[in-house]
PDB file of C-alpha atoms in Angstrom:
ATOM      1  CA  UNK O  25      -0.073   0.132  -0.061  1.00  0.00           C
ATOM      2  CA  UNK O  26       2.602   2.562   0.837  1.00  0.00           C
ATOM      3  CA  UNK O  27       4.868   1.591  -2.570  1.00  0.00           C
ATOM      4  CA  UNK O  28       1.151   2.173  -4.695  1.00  0.00           C
ATOM      5  CA  UNK O  29       0.397   5.195  -2.465  1.00  0.00           C
ATOM      6  CA  UNK O  30       4.093   6.773  -3.332  1.00  0.00           C
ATOM      7  CA  UNK O  31       3.514   5.936  -6.977  1.00  0.00           C
ATOM      8  CA  UNK O  32       0.330   8.060  -7.110  1.00  0.00           C
ATOM      9  CA  UNK O  33       1.493  10.447  -5.343  1.00  0.00           C
ATOM     10  CA  UNK O  34       4.446  10.854  -7.391  1.00  0.00           C
ATOM     11  CA  UNK O  35       2.069  10.781 -10.804  1.00  0.00           C
ATOM     12  CA  UNK O  36      -0.222  13.392  -9.265  1.00  0.00           C
ATOM     13  CA  UNK O  37       3.107  15.662  -8.521  1.00  0.00           C
ATOM     14  CA  UNK O  38       4.329  15.080 -11.902  1.00  0.00           C
ATOM     15  CA  UNK O  39       1.393  15.270 -14.016  1.00  0.00           C
ATOM     16  CA  UNK O  40      -0.413  17.535 -11.892  1.00  0.00           C
ATOM     17  CA  UNK O  41       2.073  20.281 -11.961  1.00  0.00           C
ATOM     18  CA  UNK O  42       2.179  20.127 -15.610  1.00  0.00           C
ATOM     19  CA  UNK O  43      -1.678  20.104 -15.672  1.00  0.00           C
ATOM     20  CA  UNK O  44      -1.445  23.317 -13.700  1.00  0.00           C
ATOM     21  CA  UNK O  45       1.509  24.811 -15.787  1.00  0.00           C
ATOM     22  CA  UNK O  46      -0.450  24.042 -19.038  1.00  0.00           C
ATOM     23  CA  UNK O  47      -3.691  25.772 -17.583  1.00  0.00           C
ATOM     24  CA  UNK O  48      -1.445  28.919 -16.736  1.00  0.00           C
ATOM     25  CA  UNK O  49       0.358  29.006 -20.121  1.00  0.00           C
ATOM     26  CA  UNK O  50      -3.341  28.921 -21.343  1.00  0.00           C
ATOM     27  CA  UNK O  51      -4.571  31.649 -19.115  1.00  0.00           C
ATOM     28  CA  UNK O  52      -1.846  34.059 -19.190  1.00  0.00           C
ATOM     29  CA  UNK O  53      -0.966  33.438 -23.264  1.00  0.00           C
ATOM     30  CA  UNK O  54      -4.632  34.461 -23.486  1.00  0.00           C
ATOM     31  CA  UNK O  55      -4.464  37.711 -21.864  1.00  0.00           C
ATOM     32  CA  UNK O  56      -1.308  38.371 -23.549  1.00  0.00           C
ATOM     33  CA  UNK O  57      -3.221  37.509 -27.224  1.00  0.00           C
ATOM     34  CA  UNK O  58      -5.967  40.154 -25.913  1.00  0.00           C
ATOM     35  CA  UNK O  59      -3.133  42.908 -25.214  1.00  0.00           C
ATOM     36  CA  UNK O  60      -1.364  42.085 -28.333  1.00  0.00           C
ATOM     37  CA  UNK O  61      -4.635  42.061 -30.355  1.00  0.00           C
ATOM     38  CA  UNK O  62      -5.393  45.782 -28.620  1.00  0.00           C
ATOM     39  CA  UNK O  63      -2.069  47.037 -29.573  1.00  0.00           C
ATOM     40  CA  UNK O  64      -2.560  46.042 -33.149  1.00  0.00           C
ATOM     41  CA  UNK O  65      -5.768  47.600 -33.356  1.00  0.00           C
ATOM     42  CA  UNK O  66      -4.963  50.692 -31.774  1.00  0.00           C
ATOM     43  CA  UNK O  67      -1.998  50.769 -34.101  1.00  0.00           C
ATOM     44  CA  UNK O  68      -4.229  50.502 -37.231  1.00  0.00           C
ATOM     45  CA  UNK O  69      -6.721  53.109 -36.334  1.00  0.00           C
ATOM     46  CA  UNK O  70      -3.819  55.412 -35.800  1.00  0.00           C
ATOM     47  CA  UNK O  71      -2.682  55.010 -38.873  1.00  0.00           C
ATOM     48  CA  UNK O  72      -6.624  55.622 -40.264  1.00  0.00           C
ATOM     49  CA  UNK O  73      -7.048  52.286 -41.920  1.00  0.00           C
ATOM     50  CA  UNK O  74     -10.240  51.072 -42.404  1.00  0.00           C
ATOM     51  CA  UNK O  75     -12.108  50.036 -39.477  1.00  0.00           C
ATOM     52  CA  UNK O  76     -13.864  47.321 -41.767  1.00  0.00           C
ATOM     53  CA  UNK O  77     -10.144  46.020 -42.552  1.00  0.00           C
ATOM     54  CA  UNK O  78      -8.955  46.658 -38.790  1.00  0.00           C
ATOM     55  CA  UNK O  79     -12.027  44.553 -37.456  1.00  0.00           C
ATOM     56  CA  UNK O  80     -11.276  41.556 -39.730  1.00  0.00           C
ATOM     57  CA  UNK O  81      -7.459  42.005 -39.201  1.00  0.00           C
ATOM     58  CA  UNK O  82      -8.005  41.676 -35.191  1.00  0.00           C
ATOM     59  CA  UNK O  83      -9.735  38.649 -36.043  1.00  0.00           C
ATOM     60  CA  UNK O  84      -7.525  36.796 -37.659  1.00  0.00           C
ATOM     61  CA  UNK O  85      -4.502  37.813 -35.290  1.00  0.00           C
ATOM     62  CA  UNK O  86      -6.263  36.879 -32.250  1.00  0.00           C
ATOM     63  CA  UNK O  87      -7.435  33.493 -33.137  1.00  0.00           C
ATOM     64  CA  UNK O  88      -3.741  32.850 -34.804  1.00  0.00           C
ATOM     65  CA  UNK O  89      -2.310  33.472 -31.580  1.00  0.00           C
ATOM     66  CA  UNK O  90      -4.793  31.205 -29.999  1.00  0.00           C
ATOM     67  CA  UNK O  91      -3.613  28.352 -31.762  1.00  0.00           C
ATOM     68  CA  UNK O  92       0.112  29.317 -30.804  1.00  0.00           C
ATOM     69  CA  UNK O  93      -0.514  29.317 -26.782  1.00  0.00           C
ATOM     70  CA  UNK O  94      -2.694  26.115 -27.309  1.00  0.00           C
ATOM     71  CA  UNK O  95       0.071  24.083 -29.058  1.00  0.00           C
ATOM     72  CA  UNK O  96       2.399  25.567 -26.561  1.00  0.00           C
ATOM     73  CA  UNK O  97       0.461  24.415 -23.531  1.00  0.00           C
ATOM     74  CA  UNK O  98      -0.010  20.893 -24.954  1.00  0.00           C
ATOM     75  CA  UNK O  99       3.906  20.549 -25.712  1.00  0.00           C
ATOM     76  CA  UNK O 100       4.333  21.447 -21.682  1.00  0.00           C
ATOM     77  CA  UNK O 101       1.812  18.319 -21.032  1.00  0.00           C
ATOM     78  CA  UNK O 102       4.626  16.392 -23.136  1.00  0.00           C
ATOM     79  CA  UNK O 103       2.353  16.000 -26.019  1.00  0.00           C
ATOM     80  CA  UNK O 104       4.235  15.928 -29.265  1.00  0.00           C
ATOM     81  CA  UNK O 105       2.893  18.918 -30.885  1.00  0.00           C
ATOM     82  CA  UNK O 106       4.708  17.543 -34.512  1.00  0.00           C
ATOM     83  CA  UNK O 107       2.918  14.360 -34.526  1.00  0.00           C
ATOM     84  CA  UNK O 108      -0.179  16.295 -33.113  1.00  0.00           C
ATOM     85  CA  UNK O 109       0.107  18.691 -36.097  1.00  0.00           C
ATOM     86  CA  UNK O 110      -0.061  15.614 -38.590  1.00  0.00           C
ATOM     87  CA  UNK O 111      -3.081  14.086 -36.817  1.00  0.00           C
ATOM     88  CA  UNK O 112      -4.956  17.788 -36.539  1.00  0.00           C
ATOM     89  CA  UNK O 113      -4.232  18.145 -40.273  1.00  0.00           C
ATOM     90  CA  UNK O 114      -5.629  14.687 -41.140  1.00  0.00           C
ATOM     91  CA  UNK O 115      -8.751  15.566 -39.043  1.00  0.00           C
ATOM     92  CA  UNK O 116      -8.694  19.092 -40.620  1.00  0.00           C
ATOM     93  CA  UNK O 117      -9.469  17.854 -43.778  1.00  0.00           C
ATOM     94  CA  UNK O 118     -12.428  15.805 -42.177  1.00  0.00           C
ATOM     95  CA  UNK O 119     -13.735  18.783 -40.456  1.00  0.00           C
ATOM     96  CA  UNK O 120     -13.320  21.046 -43.291  1.00  0.00           C
ATOM     97  CA  UNK O 121     -15.409  18.840 -45.464  1.00  0.00           C
ATOM     98  CA  UNK O 122     -17.799  18.470 -42.939  1.00  0.00           C
ATOM     99  CA  UNK O 123     -17.667  22.259 -41.986  1.00  0.00           C
ATOM    100  CA  UNK O 124     -17.686  23.755 -45.754  1.00  0.00           C
ATOM    101  CA  UNK O 125     -20.203  26.203 -45.206  1.00  0.00           C
ATOM    102  CA  UNK O 126     -18.418  27.544 -42.262  1.00  0.00           C
ATOM    103  CA  UNK O 127     -15.385  27.591 -44.381  1.00  0.00           C
ATOM    104  CA  UNK O 128     -16.718  29.216 -47.025  1.00  0.00           C
ATOM    105  CA  UNK O 129     -18.028  32.234 -44.685  1.00  0.00           C
ATOM    106  CA  UNK O 130     -14.152  32.309 -43.903  1.00  0.00           C
ATOM    107  CA  UNK O 131     -13.614  32.718 -47.695  1.00  0.00           C
ATOM    108  CA  UNK O 132     -16.394  35.072 -48.136  1.00  0.00           C
ATOM    109  CA  UNK O 133     -15.086  37.365 -45.389  1.00  0.00           C
ATOM    110  CA  UNK O 134     -11.750  37.447 -46.825  1.00  0.00           C
ATOM    111  CA  UNK O 135     -13.160  38.704 -50.552  1.00  0.00           C
ATOM    112  CA  UNK O 136     -15.379  41.059 -48.822  1.00  0.00           C
ATOM    113  CA  UNK O 137     -12.382  42.896 -46.989  1.00  0.00           C
ATOM    114  CA  UNK O 138     -10.313  42.690 -50.038  1.00  0.00           C
ATOM    115  CA  UNK O 139     -13.047  44.399 -52.397  1.00  0.00           C
ATOM    116  CA  UNK O 140     -14.692  46.270 -49.861  1.00  0.00           C
ATOM    117  CA  UNK O 141     -18.128  46.730 -50.783  1.00  0.00           C
ATOM    118  CA  UNK O 142     -19.040  48.449 -47.901  1.00  0.00           C
ATOM    119  CA  UNK O 143     -17.212  50.069 -44.416  1.00  0.00           C
ATOM    120  CA  UNK O 144     -18.239  49.991 -40.823  1.00  0.00           C
ATOM    121  CA  UNK O 145     -20.957  52.764 -40.228  1.00  0.00           C
ATOM    122  CA  UNK O 146     -22.374  52.558 -44.485  1.00  0.00           C
ATOM    123  CA  UNK O 147     -26.038  51.994 -44.820  1.00  0.00           C
ATOM    124  CA  UNK O 148     -26.143  48.992 -46.621  1.00  0.00           C
ATOM    125  CA  UNK O 149     -28.943  46.328 -48.022  1.00  0.00           C
ATOM    126  CA  UNK O 150     -27.657  42.801 -48.113  1.00  0.00           C
ATOM    127  CA  UNK O 151     -29.701  39.752 -48.695  1.00  0.00           C
ATOM    128  CA  UNK O 152     -32.839  41.254 -48.383  1.00  0.00           C
ATOM    129  CA  UNK O 153     -31.864  42.931 -45.043  1.00  0.00           C
ATOM    130  CA  UNK O 154     -31.379  46.986 -44.526  1.00  0.00           C
ATOM    131  CA  UNK O 155     -29.078  48.429 -41.596  1.00  0.00           C
ATOM    132  CA  UNK O 156     -25.990  49.953 -40.706  1.00  0.00           C
ATOM    133  CA  UNK O 157     -22.657  47.893 -40.801  1.00  0.00           C
ATOM    134  CA  UNK O 158     -21.439  47.273 -37.080  1.00  0.00           C
ATOM    135  CA  UNK O 159     -18.826  44.378 -37.888  1.00  0.00           C
ATOM    136  CA  UNK O 160     -17.284  42.576 -40.359  1.00  0.00           C
ATOM    137  CA  UNK O 161     -15.545  39.340 -39.093  1.00  0.00           C
ATOM    138  CA  UNK O 162     -14.328  35.624 -40.311  1.00  0.00           C
ATOM    139  CA  UNK O 163     -17.905  34.513 -40.396  1.00  0.00           C
ATOM    140  CA  UNK O 164     -20.427  37.175 -40.544  1.00  0.00           C
ATOM    141  CA  UNK O 165     -21.236  40.625 -41.162  1.00  0.00           C
ATOM    142  CA  UNK O 166     -23.263  42.086 -38.372  1.00  0.00           C
ATOM    143  CA  UNK O 167     -26.014  44.902 -39.102  1.00  0.00           C
ATOM    144  CA  UNK O 168     -28.057  47.128 -36.757  1.00  0.00           C
ATOM    145  CA  UNK O 169     -31.595  48.110 -38.113  1.00  0.00           C
ATOM    146  CA  UNK O 170     -32.985  51.168 -37.611  1.00  0.00           C
ATOM    147  CA  UNK O 171     -35.378  49.919 -34.959  1.00  0.00           C
ATOM    148  CA  UNK O 172     -32.106  48.849 -33.198  1.00  0.00           C
ATOM    149  CA  UNK O 173     -32.133  45.201 -34.079  1.00  0.00           C
ATOM    150  CA  UNK O 174     -29.293  43.048 -34.400  1.00  0.00           C
ATOM    151  CA  UNK O 175     -28.994  40.886 -37.895  1.00  0.00           C
ATOM    152  CA  UNK O 176     -26.093  38.626 -37.972  1.00  0.00           C
ATOM    153  CA  UNK O 177     -25.602  37.587 -42.152  1.00  0.00           C
ATOM    154  CA  UNK O 178     -23.240  34.713 -42.737  1.00  0.00           C
ATOM    155  CA  UNK O 179     -20.494  35.648 -45.384  1.00  0.00           C
ATOM    156  CA  UNK O 180     -21.326  33.554 -47.713  1.00  0.00           C
ATOM    157  CA  UNK O 181     -24.799  34.756 -47.973  1.00  0.00           C
ATOM    158  CA  UNK O 182     -23.116  38.228 -48.258  1.00  0.00           C
ATOM    159  CA  UNK O 183     -21.030  37.580 -51.175  1.00  0.00           C
ATOM    160  CA  UNK O 184     -23.482  35.766 -52.961  1.00  0.00           C
ATOM    161  CA  UNK O 185     -26.225  38.295 -52.815  1.00  0.00           C
ATOM    162  CA  UNK O 186     -26.864  41.602 -54.443  1.00  0.00           C
ATOM    163  CA  UNK O 187     -25.213  44.509 -52.064  1.00  0.00           C
ATOM    164  CA  UNK O 188     -26.576  47.697 -52.146  1.00  0.00           C
ATOM    165  CA  UNK O 189     -24.418  50.725 -50.442  1.00  0.00           C
ATOM    166  CA  UNK O 190     -26.851  53.496 -49.722  1.00  0.00           C
ATOM    167  CA  UNK O 191     -23.491  55.353 -47.909  1.00  0.00           C
ATOM    168  CA  UNK O 192     -21.237  54.629 -50.867  1.00  0.00           C
ATOM    169  CA  UNK O 193     -22.189  58.035 -52.687  1.00  0.00           C
ATOM    170  CA  UNK O 194     -22.469  61.487 -50.705  1.00  0.00           C
ATOM    171  CA  UNK O 195     -26.162  62.376 -51.878  1.00  0.00           C
ATOM    172  CA  UNK O 196     -29.349  60.731 -52.540  1.00  0.00           C
ATOM    173  CA  UNK O 197     -32.072  61.181 -54.916  1.00  0.00           C
ATOM    174  CA  UNK O 198     -35.623  61.684 -53.510  1.00  0.00           C
ATOM    175  CA  UNK O 199     -39.002  60.855 -55.312  1.00  0.00           C
ATOM    176  CA  UNK O 200     -41.850  62.020 -53.888  1.00  0.00           C
ATOM    177  CA  UNK O 201     -45.600  61.631 -55.838  1.00  0.00           C
ATOM    178  CA  UNK O 202     -48.589  63.919 -54.722  1.00  0.00           C
ATOM    179  CA  UNK O 203     -52.068  63.168 -56.034  1.00  0.00           C
ATOM    180  CA  UNK O 204     -54.249  66.435 -57.036  1.00  0.00           C
ATOM    181  CA  UNK O 205     -58.084  66.023 -58.563  1.00  0.00           C
ATOM    182  CA  UNK O 206     -58.628  67.009 -62.162  1.00  0.00           C
ATOM    183  CA  UNK O 207     -60.698  69.907 -60.659  1.00  0.00           C
ATOM    184  CA  UNK O 208     -57.475  71.537 -59.051  1.00  0.00           C
ATOM    185  CA  UNK O 209     -55.300  74.173 -60.919  1.00  0.00           C
ATOM    186  CA  UNK O 210     -52.428  72.073 -62.165  1.00  0.00           C
ATOM    187  CA  UNK O 211     -49.908  74.989 -62.691  1.00  0.00           C
ATOM    188  CA  UNK O 212     -50.694  76.318 -59.201  1.00  0.00           C
ATOM    189  CA  UNK O 213     -50.180  72.902 -57.662  1.00  0.00           C
ATOM    190  CA  UNK O 214     -46.851  72.902 -59.550  1.00  0.00           C
ATOM    191  CA  UNK O 215     -45.896  76.480 -58.457  1.00  0.00           C
ATOM    192  CA  UNK O 216     -46.811  75.481 -55.028  1.00  0.00           C
ATOM    193  CA  UNK O 217     -44.585  72.284 -55.098  1.00  0.00           C
ATOM    194  CA  UNK O 218     -41.451  74.213 -56.580  1.00  0.00           C
ATOM    195  CA  UNK O 219     -41.447  76.764 -53.919  1.00  0.00           C
ATOM    196  CA  UNK O 220     -41.650  74.459 -51.062  1.00  0.00           C
ATOM    197  CA  UNK O 221     -38.855  72.690 -52.903  1.00  0.00           C
ATOM    198  CA  UNK O 222     -36.815  76.257 -53.204  1.00  0.00           C
ATOM    199  CA  UNK O 223     -37.286  76.999 -49.704  1.00  0.00           C
ATOM    200  CA  UNK O 224     -35.657  74.049 -48.166  1.00  0.00           C
ATOM    201  CA  UNK O 225     -32.220  74.636 -47.182  1.00  0.00           C
ATOM    202  CA  UNK O 226     -30.983  70.857 -47.215  1.00  0.00           C
ATOM    203  CA  UNK O 227     -32.267  70.352 -50.673  1.00  0.00           C
ATOM    204  CA  UNK O 228     -29.238  70.592 -53.283  1.00  0.00           C
ATOM    205  CA  UNK O 229     -29.389  73.108 -56.003  1.00  0.00           C
ATOM    206  CA  UNK O 230     -27.307  71.010 -58.244  1.00  0.00           C
ATOM    207  CA  UNK O 231     -28.777  68.783 -60.182  1.00  0.00           C
ATOM    208  CA  UNK O 232     -31.587  71.116 -59.969  1.00  0.00           C
ATOM    209  CA  UNK O 233     -35.069  69.515 -58.276  1.00  0.00           C
ATOM    210  CA  UNK O 234     -37.998  68.539 -60.781  1.00  0.00           C
ATOM    211  CA  UNK O 235     -41.781  68.867 -60.379  1.00  0.00           C
ATOM    212  CA  UNK O 236     -43.486  67.146 -63.251  1.00  0.00           C
ATOM    213  CA  UNK O 237     -46.511  65.134 -64.342  1.00  0.00           C
ATOM    214  CA  UNK O 238     -46.001  61.931 -64.267  1.00  0.00           C
ATOM    215  CA  UNK O 239     -49.183  59.983 -64.491  1.00  0.00           C
ATOM    216  CA  UNK O 240     -52.915  61.199 -65.485  1.00  0.00           C
ATOM    217  CA  UNK O 241     -54.647  58.525 -63.452  1.00  0.00           C
ATOM    218  CA  UNK O 242     -58.177  57.299 -63.337  1.00  0.00           C
ATOM    219  CA  UNK O 243     -59.116  59.345 -59.928  1.00  0.00           C
ATOM    220  CA  UNK O 244     -56.576  61.804 -59.896  1.00  0.00           C
ATOM    221  CA  UNK O 245     -53.200  63.756 -61.851  1.00  0.00           C
ATOM    222  CA  UNK O 246     -49.817  62.616 -60.165  1.00  0.00           C
ATOM    223  CA  UNK O 247     -47.042  65.191 -59.668  1.00  0.00           C
ATOM    224  CA  UNK O 248     -43.863  63.632 -58.993  1.00  0.00           C
ATOM    225  CA  UNK O 249     -41.115  65.997 -57.080  1.00  0.00           C
ATOM    226  CA  UNK O 250     -37.825  65.059 -57.605  1.00  0.00           C
ATOM    227  CA  UNK O 251     -34.207  66.574 -55.745  1.00  0.00           C
ATOM    228  CA  UNK O 252     -31.191  65.471 -54.309  1.00  0.00           C
ATOM    229  CA  UNK O 253     -29.628  65.623 -50.787  1.00  0.00           C
ATOM    230  CA  UNK O 254     -26.906  64.622 -48.470  1.00  0.00           C
ATOM    231  CA  UNK O 255     -27.576  61.186 -47.368  1.00  0.00           C
ATOM    232  CA  UNK O 256     -27.813  62.012 -43.695  1.00  0.00           C
ATOM    233  CA  UNK O 257     -31.112  64.715 -44.572  1.00  0.00           C
ATOM    234  CA  UNK O 258     -32.814  62.329 -46.459  1.00  0.00           C
ATOM    235  CA  UNK O 259     -35.402  60.951 -44.561  1.00  0.00           C
ATOM    236  CA  UNK O 260     -35.700  64.610 -42.101  1.00  0.00           C
ATOM    237  CA  UNK O 261     -36.145  66.165 -45.514  1.00  0.00           C
ATOM    238  CA  UNK O 262     -38.738  63.679 -46.868  1.00  0.00           C
ATOM    239  CA  UNK O 263     -40.797  64.039 -43.595  1.00  0.00           C
ATOM    240  CA  UNK O 264     -40.816  67.731 -43.695  1.00  0.00           C
ATOM    241  CA  UNK O 265     -41.626  68.596 -47.170  1.00  0.00           C
ATOM    242  CA  UNK O 266     -44.532  65.997 -46.874  1.00  0.00           C
ATOM    243  CA  UNK O 267     -46.017  67.671 -44.129  1.00  0.00           C
ATOM    244  CA  UNK O 268     -45.619  71.088 -45.633  1.00  0.00           C
ATOM    245  CA  UNK O 269     -47.491  70.033 -48.783  1.00  0.00           C
ATOM    246  CA  UNK O 270     -50.184  69.077 -46.886  1.00  0.00           C
ATOM    247  CA  UNK O 271     -50.612  72.135 -44.729  1.00  0.00           C
ATOM    248  CA  UNK O 272     -50.073  74.386 -48.165  1.00  0.00           C
ATOM    249  CA  UNK O 273     -52.324  72.389 -50.317  1.00  0.00           C
ATOM    250  CA  UNK O 274     -55.074  73.108 -47.425  1.00  0.00           C
ATOM    251  CA  UNK O 275     -54.359  76.534 -47.503  1.00  0.00           C
ATOM    252  CA  UNK O 276     -54.797  76.870 -51.145  1.00  0.00           C
ATOM    253  CA  UNK O 277     -57.817  74.573 -51.279  1.00  0.00           C
ATOM    254  CA  UNK O 278     -55.994  72.208 -53.634  1.00  0.00           C
ATOM    255  CA  UNK O 279     -57.368  68.949 -52.932  1.00  0.00           C
ATOM    256  CA  UNK O 280     -55.993  65.317 -52.458  1.00  0.00           C
ATOM    257  CA  UNK O 281     -57.905  62.548 -53.891  1.00  0.00           C
ATOM    258  CA  UNK O 282     -58.247  59.658 -51.608  1.00  0.00           C
ATOM    259  CA  UNK O 283     -58.372  55.857 -53.684  1.00  0.00           C
ATOM    260  CA  UNK O 284     -61.846  55.023 -53.963  1.00  0.00           C
ATOM    261  CA  UNK O 285     -63.221  52.364 -51.569  1.00  0.00           C
ATOM    262  CA  UNK O 286     -64.290  48.957 -52.506  1.00  0.00           C
ATOM    263  CA  UNK O 287     -67.954  48.485 -52.068  1.00  0.00           C
ATOM    264  CA  UNK O 288     -68.568  45.947 -49.227  1.00  0.00           C
ATOM    265  CA  UNK O 289     -70.560  42.901 -49.581  1.00  0.00           C
ATOM    266  CA  UNK O 290     -73.361  42.176 -47.083  1.00  0.00           C
TER     267      UNK O 290
END
């Protein structure tokens, strides 16, 4: 019993210390990896490198360092990392075949960073979803919607779909349509809309705004108001102008016909 107990104590002492040392290597290494990643990110931001590239590269650096730390911890346990890497490579091939979708996300992420169809902070439509780009990582693009929801889209879905970037150009064209009755004064309505547009400070002078008859519909005449604004002013100007048109039309007795209601069947 004494000999057996001595063997157990020696085994625990030898391998217990190695296990603790390996855990310590992993813990300290992870802290260092986080610190080095933060330094890299700070340096890239100081160099004014695009935030999309910074976000993606920081993920690559962190996970790369993490792999090195894990191998160091395993080596400390006495595991032959060379053989381990060979086994890992074989296993990696099998895992890679099983995780083709995940790996395709990584490849798509690299393409997104290289071609940069959008940047962090851009307003976009991706895979049918609208929002502001918050993050681009190894596996996905993170969007924040206008109502403060978070949407995570796999990179492979992003690269394989149409991407509409609303922030790529500094200005946007706004088209608003207003209806008037056939009995209303068409010239007065057009002059009223033109004066309201010209009174909006945030409407750009070039290209020149346009007011035109776009359709003679069954129950009304449709007037299209077309103008250009800075991207950040688009919503505010549209809301403001729509309200002013309603109030001014009421003052000048210009009607805004309602669509005919479908008769109810009882």
